[in-house]
XYZ file of C-alpha atoms in Angstrom:
289
model
C 21.887 -4.316 18.939
C 24.472 -4.762 16.197
C 23.825 -3.681 12.601
C 24.679 -7.156 11.330
C 21.883 -8.654 13.421
C 19.826 -7.881 10.319
C 19.968 -10.847 7.925
C 19.735 -9.831 4.259
C 18.837 -11.798 1.132
C 17.859 -11.195 -2.483
C 15.938 -14.485 -2.634
C 12.219 -13.877 -2.114
C 11.437 -17.571 -1.575
C 14.137 -17.896 1.074
C 12.831 -14.745 2.738
C 9.257 -16.030 2.818
C 10.343 -19.426 4.111
C 11.976 -17.707 7.070
C 9.777 -14.646 7.596
C 6.467 -15.414 5.887
C 4.917 -16.725 9.094
C 5.801 -13.510 10.893
C 4.171 -11.378 8.199
C 1.049 -13.533 8.068
C 0.736 -13.541 11.864
C -0.461 -9.909 11.695
C -1.719 -9.567 8.143
C -3.604 -6.284 8.607
C -0.648 -4.062 9.610
C 1.596 -6.089 7.274
C -0.724 -5.943 4.259
C 1.496 -3.524 2.315
C 4.460 -5.893 2.611
C 2.409 -8.983 1.824
C 0.903 -7.310 -1.248
C 4.222 -6.057 -2.602
C 5.898 -9.431 -2.160
C 2.991 -11.314 -3.749
C 3.142 -8.948 -6.717
C 6.900 -9.490 -7.020
C 6.511 -13.265 -7.039
C 3.738 -13.082 -9.629
C 5.561 -10.753 -12.011
C 9.205 -11.528 -11.342
C 11.897 -9.111 -10.223
C 12.676 -8.089 -13.807
C 9.311 -6.329 -13.973
C 10.602 -3.720 -11.527
C 13.944 -2.940 -13.111
C 17.442 -4.371 -13.496
C 18.366 -4.284 -9.806
C 17.719 -7.202 -7.481
C 15.106 -6.865 -4.730
C 16.339 -6.834 -1.164
C 14.768 -8.411 1.910
C 15.789 -8.434 5.533
C 14.739 -9.987 8.790
C 15.681 -9.408 12.408
C 15.618 -12.460 14.678
C 15.793 -12.843 18.433
C 16.015 -16.260 20.081
C 15.156 -17.866 16.773
C 11.998 -15.796 16.214
C 11.539 -13.109 13.587
C 10.822 -9.752 15.218
C 10.872 -7.414 12.214
C 11.404 -7.420 8.466
C 11.833 -5.084 5.536
C 11.651 -5.288 1.778
C 12.844 -3.080 -1.030
C 11.683 -3.652 -4.587
C 13.914 -2.513 -7.475
C 13.572 1.249 -8.073
C 11.502 1.570 -4.882
C 12.237 2.728 -1.362
C 12.595 0.874 1.926
C 9.467 -0.619 3.505
C 10.064 -1.990 7.031
C 7.551 -3.452 9.442
C 7.213 -1.586 12.762
C 10.622 -1.085 14.400
C 11.868 0.196 17.723
C 14.248 3.178 17.525
C 17.152 0.814 18.219
C 16.100 -1.552 15.449
C 15.726 1.364 13.034
C 19.179 2.674 13.967
C 20.791 -0.731 13.446
C 19.092 -1.159 10.077
C 20.138 2.296 8.885
C 23.719 1.602 9.967
C 23.805 -1.771 8.220
C 22.424 -0.498 4.919
C 24.638 2.601 4.985
C 27.742 0.507 5.700
C 26.888 -1.661 2.688
C 26.628 1.408 0.452
C 22.892 1.320 -0.224
C 21.086 4.420 -1.472
C 17.426 4.891 -0.682
C 14.963 7.204 -2.440
C 12.459 6.995 0.412
C 11.157 5.063 3.403
C 7.501 4.043 3.750
C 6.360 2.624 7.075
C 4.228 2.980 10.177
C 4.570 6.605 11.282
C 6.914 6.186 14.251
C 9.061 3.679 12.375
C 9.329 5.905 9.296
C 10.307 8.868 11.458
C 12.887 6.894 13.461
C 14.454 5.419 10.332
C 14.485 8.765 8.497
C 16.319 10.382 11.395
C 18.769 7.471 11.649
C 19.381 7.519 7.887
C 20.138 11.224 8.010
C 22.661 10.695 10.815
C 24.334 7.861 8.912
C 24.339 9.298 5.393
C 23.616 13.015 5.588
C 20.549 12.539 3.377
C 17.811 15.030 4.229
C 14.349 13.509 4.812
C 11.251 15.343 3.590
C 7.784 14.189 4.533
C 5.868 13.319 1.357
C 2.570 12.161 2.829
C 0.895 10.753 5.905
C -1.536 7.895 5.342
C -3.991 6.084 7.591
C -4.817 2.380 7.428
C -8.439 1.540 8.264
C -10.166 -1.779 8.914
C -13.837 -2.440 8.284
C -15.951 -3.139 11.353
C -19.721 -3.260 10.845
C -20.462 -2.258 7.274
C -22.992 0.574 7.202
C -24.084 1.293 3.623
C -24.775 4.957 2.833
C -28.286 6.295 3.275
C -29.750 7.262 0.948
C -28.069 5.135 -1.681
C -27.648 7.121 -4.901
C -29.720 5.905 -7.819
C -27.989 3.183 -9.786
C -26.121 -0.006 -9.065
C -22.694 -1.548 -8.852
C -21.432 -3.820 -11.598
C -18.203 -5.692 -12.218
C -15.814 -4.050 -14.664
C -15.214 -6.182 -17.738
C -12.642 -6.312 -20.512
C -14.843 -4.078 -22.640
C -14.366 -1.347 -19.992
C -10.543 -1.425 -20.117
C -10.039 1.939 -21.831
C -12.445 3.662 -19.435
C -10.816 1.952 -16.453
C -7.293 2.944 -17.502
C -8.358 6.560 -17.911
C -9.844 6.661 -14.414
C -6.817 4.921 -12.885
C -4.593 7.530 -14.529
C -6.791 10.278 -13.067
C -6.566 8.672 -9.632
C -2.777 8.369 -9.866
C -2.500 12.048 -10.800
C -4.778 13.029 -7.906
C -2.569 11.251 -5.346
C 0.742 12.314 -6.898
C 1.854 8.971 -8.324
C 4.285 9.384 -11.209
C 3.124 6.525 -13.425
C 2.176 6.117 -17.070
C -1.059 4.200 -17.559
C -1.957 3.167 -21.078
C -2.460 -0.025 -23.070
C 1.278 -0.617 -23.309
C 2.122 -0.041 -19.655
C -1.047 -1.306 -17.941
C 0.160 -4.841 -17.163
C 3.202 -3.513 -15.316
C 1.361 -1.068 -13.080
C 0.055 -1.738 -9.585
C -3.471 -1.237 -10.938
C -3.515 -4.277 -13.216
C -3.992 -7.128 -10.744
C -7.184 -5.892 -9.072
C -10.884 -6.531 -9.503
C -12.878 -3.389 -10.192
C -16.470 -2.340 -9.721
C -18.189 0.630 -11.358
C -21.117 2.437 -9.810
C -23.365 3.353 -12.690
C -26.503 5.463 -12.950
C -29.840 3.912 -13.985
C -29.060 4.677 -17.648
C -25.796 2.661 -17.407
C -23.322 5.568 -17.172
C -20.301 4.797 -14.907
C -19.845 7.537 -12.303
C -17.388 6.037 -9.782
C -15.104 3.052 -9.328
C -13.464 0.995 -6.612
C -10.854 -1.714 -6.891
C -9.911 -4.603 -4.630
C -6.566 -6.362 -4.366
C -6.452 -10.169 -4.409
C -7.054 -11.664 -0.971
C -3.838 -12.285 0.965
C -3.768 -14.072 4.331
C -7.501 -13.465 4.644
C -7.217 -9.714 3.989
C -8.668 -7.744 1.068
C -7.416 -4.198 0.514
C -9.816 -1.817 -1.214
C -7.777 0.315 -3.635
C -8.240 2.590 -5.487
C -11.513 4.499 -5.058
C -12.107 7.250 -7.598
C -14.902 9.541 -8.700
C -14.230 12.115 -11.441
C -14.131 15.618 -9.975
C -17.359 16.887 -11.630
C -19.313 13.971 -10.120
C -18.112 14.184 -6.527
C -20.342 14.980 -3.576
C -23.249 12.837 -4.779
C -22.604 9.695 -2.719
C -21.167 7.599 -5.550
C -17.835 6.839 -3.820
C -19.584 5.647 -0.677
C -21.938 3.459 -2.683
C -19.230 1.763 -4.728
C -16.945 1.317 -1.703
C -19.775 -0.336 0.219
C -20.420 -2.601 -2.772
C -16.784 -3.711 -2.986
C -16.506 -4.109 0.795
C -19.613 -6.286 0.892
C -18.283 -8.434 -1.939
C -14.964 -8.914 -0.127
C -16.765 -10.095 2.991
C -18.955 -12.425 0.918
C -15.816 -13.895 -0.677
C -14.535 -14.901 2.758
C -12.250 -12.039 3.734
C -11.540 -11.999 7.464
C -10.524 -8.349 7.224
C -11.213 -5.597 4.699
C -8.866 -2.620 4.794
C -8.066 0.581 2.954
C -5.651 3.509 3.158
C -6.563 7.191 3.160
C -4.559 10.378 3.083
C -4.562 11.347 6.763
C -4.888 15.015 5.787
C -8.087 14.520 3.764
C -11.055 15.038 6.110
C -13.608 14.218 3.400
C -12.393 10.699 2.644
C -11.674 9.911 6.288
C -15.196 10.952 7.287
C -16.717 8.960 4.399
C -15.030 5.711 5.346
C -15.800 6.221 9.027
C -19.505 6.470 8.135
C -19.226 3.208 6.200
C -17.805 1.428 9.255
C -14.050 1.664 8.717
C -11.951 2.344 11.805
C -8.325 3.577 12.004
C -5.681 0.912 12.635
C -2.338 2.638 12.165
C -0.899 5.881 10.825
C 1.683 5.678 8.047
C 4.334 8.057 6.692
C 6.519 8.317 3.608
C 9.775 10.307 3.747
C 11.749 11.119 0.614
C 15.542 11.384 0.904
C 17.622 14.065 -0.762
C 21.224 12.905 -0.813
C 23.830 15.135 0.770
C 26.064 17.026 -1.662
C 29.379 15.257 -2.256
């Protein structure tokens, strides 16, 4: 395989015209790409910084076999690749002078690309996190259900919601500012949220849901303040959001967990979520010049 077998473009509409069918053909494992691209089209490339986005596709006999995208100021996000495809992509991007802060992909793909990128550029990969994508099978609400109910988050809850999203981001190591001025530009702004509240109306947990894409709804984020954990609130609100996604017509409901967190993985397994694919993110430290 030659490096220039990868076809690159900065035009998101051209990319989707040629590769959108491939991404939508397997929307569950491709949900991260579909979500990022939908967000880019909705907000415009300028929302992510001065650089242009970059997209690529690999074709064989006229059919798309793999793709990648890179949003401005973000890392590389390829669909699953063979080692040879990863090597060719690393060679092509390195030859064109690209610099990458990280790669985020299915575990074997991320590892293969990180190793290829190191060979091509000297950049040292460091594993940041391993994630796990889960898909809902038969929803099994928690028993017993904690006292209270789920309710949709409204505009009057914005300050509370932003504070909890900031707490969630800090918990998972996301370097992002979340306040009234920055909210619209964050990944948290385009979701629908549900609070679980106690019988007296006090919110104790939240769950968000991304807009449906290709029949898939991704639950994200789920957060309970630390002093309130261990009381079943996260399970209750996740079940509420998952049920609502199904009722809205979602063919698949998915969520990511930190693969190293046994508590969250066990919780979602009890609710009926089953592992689909493991994911990895590698940061790159550039070689000294």
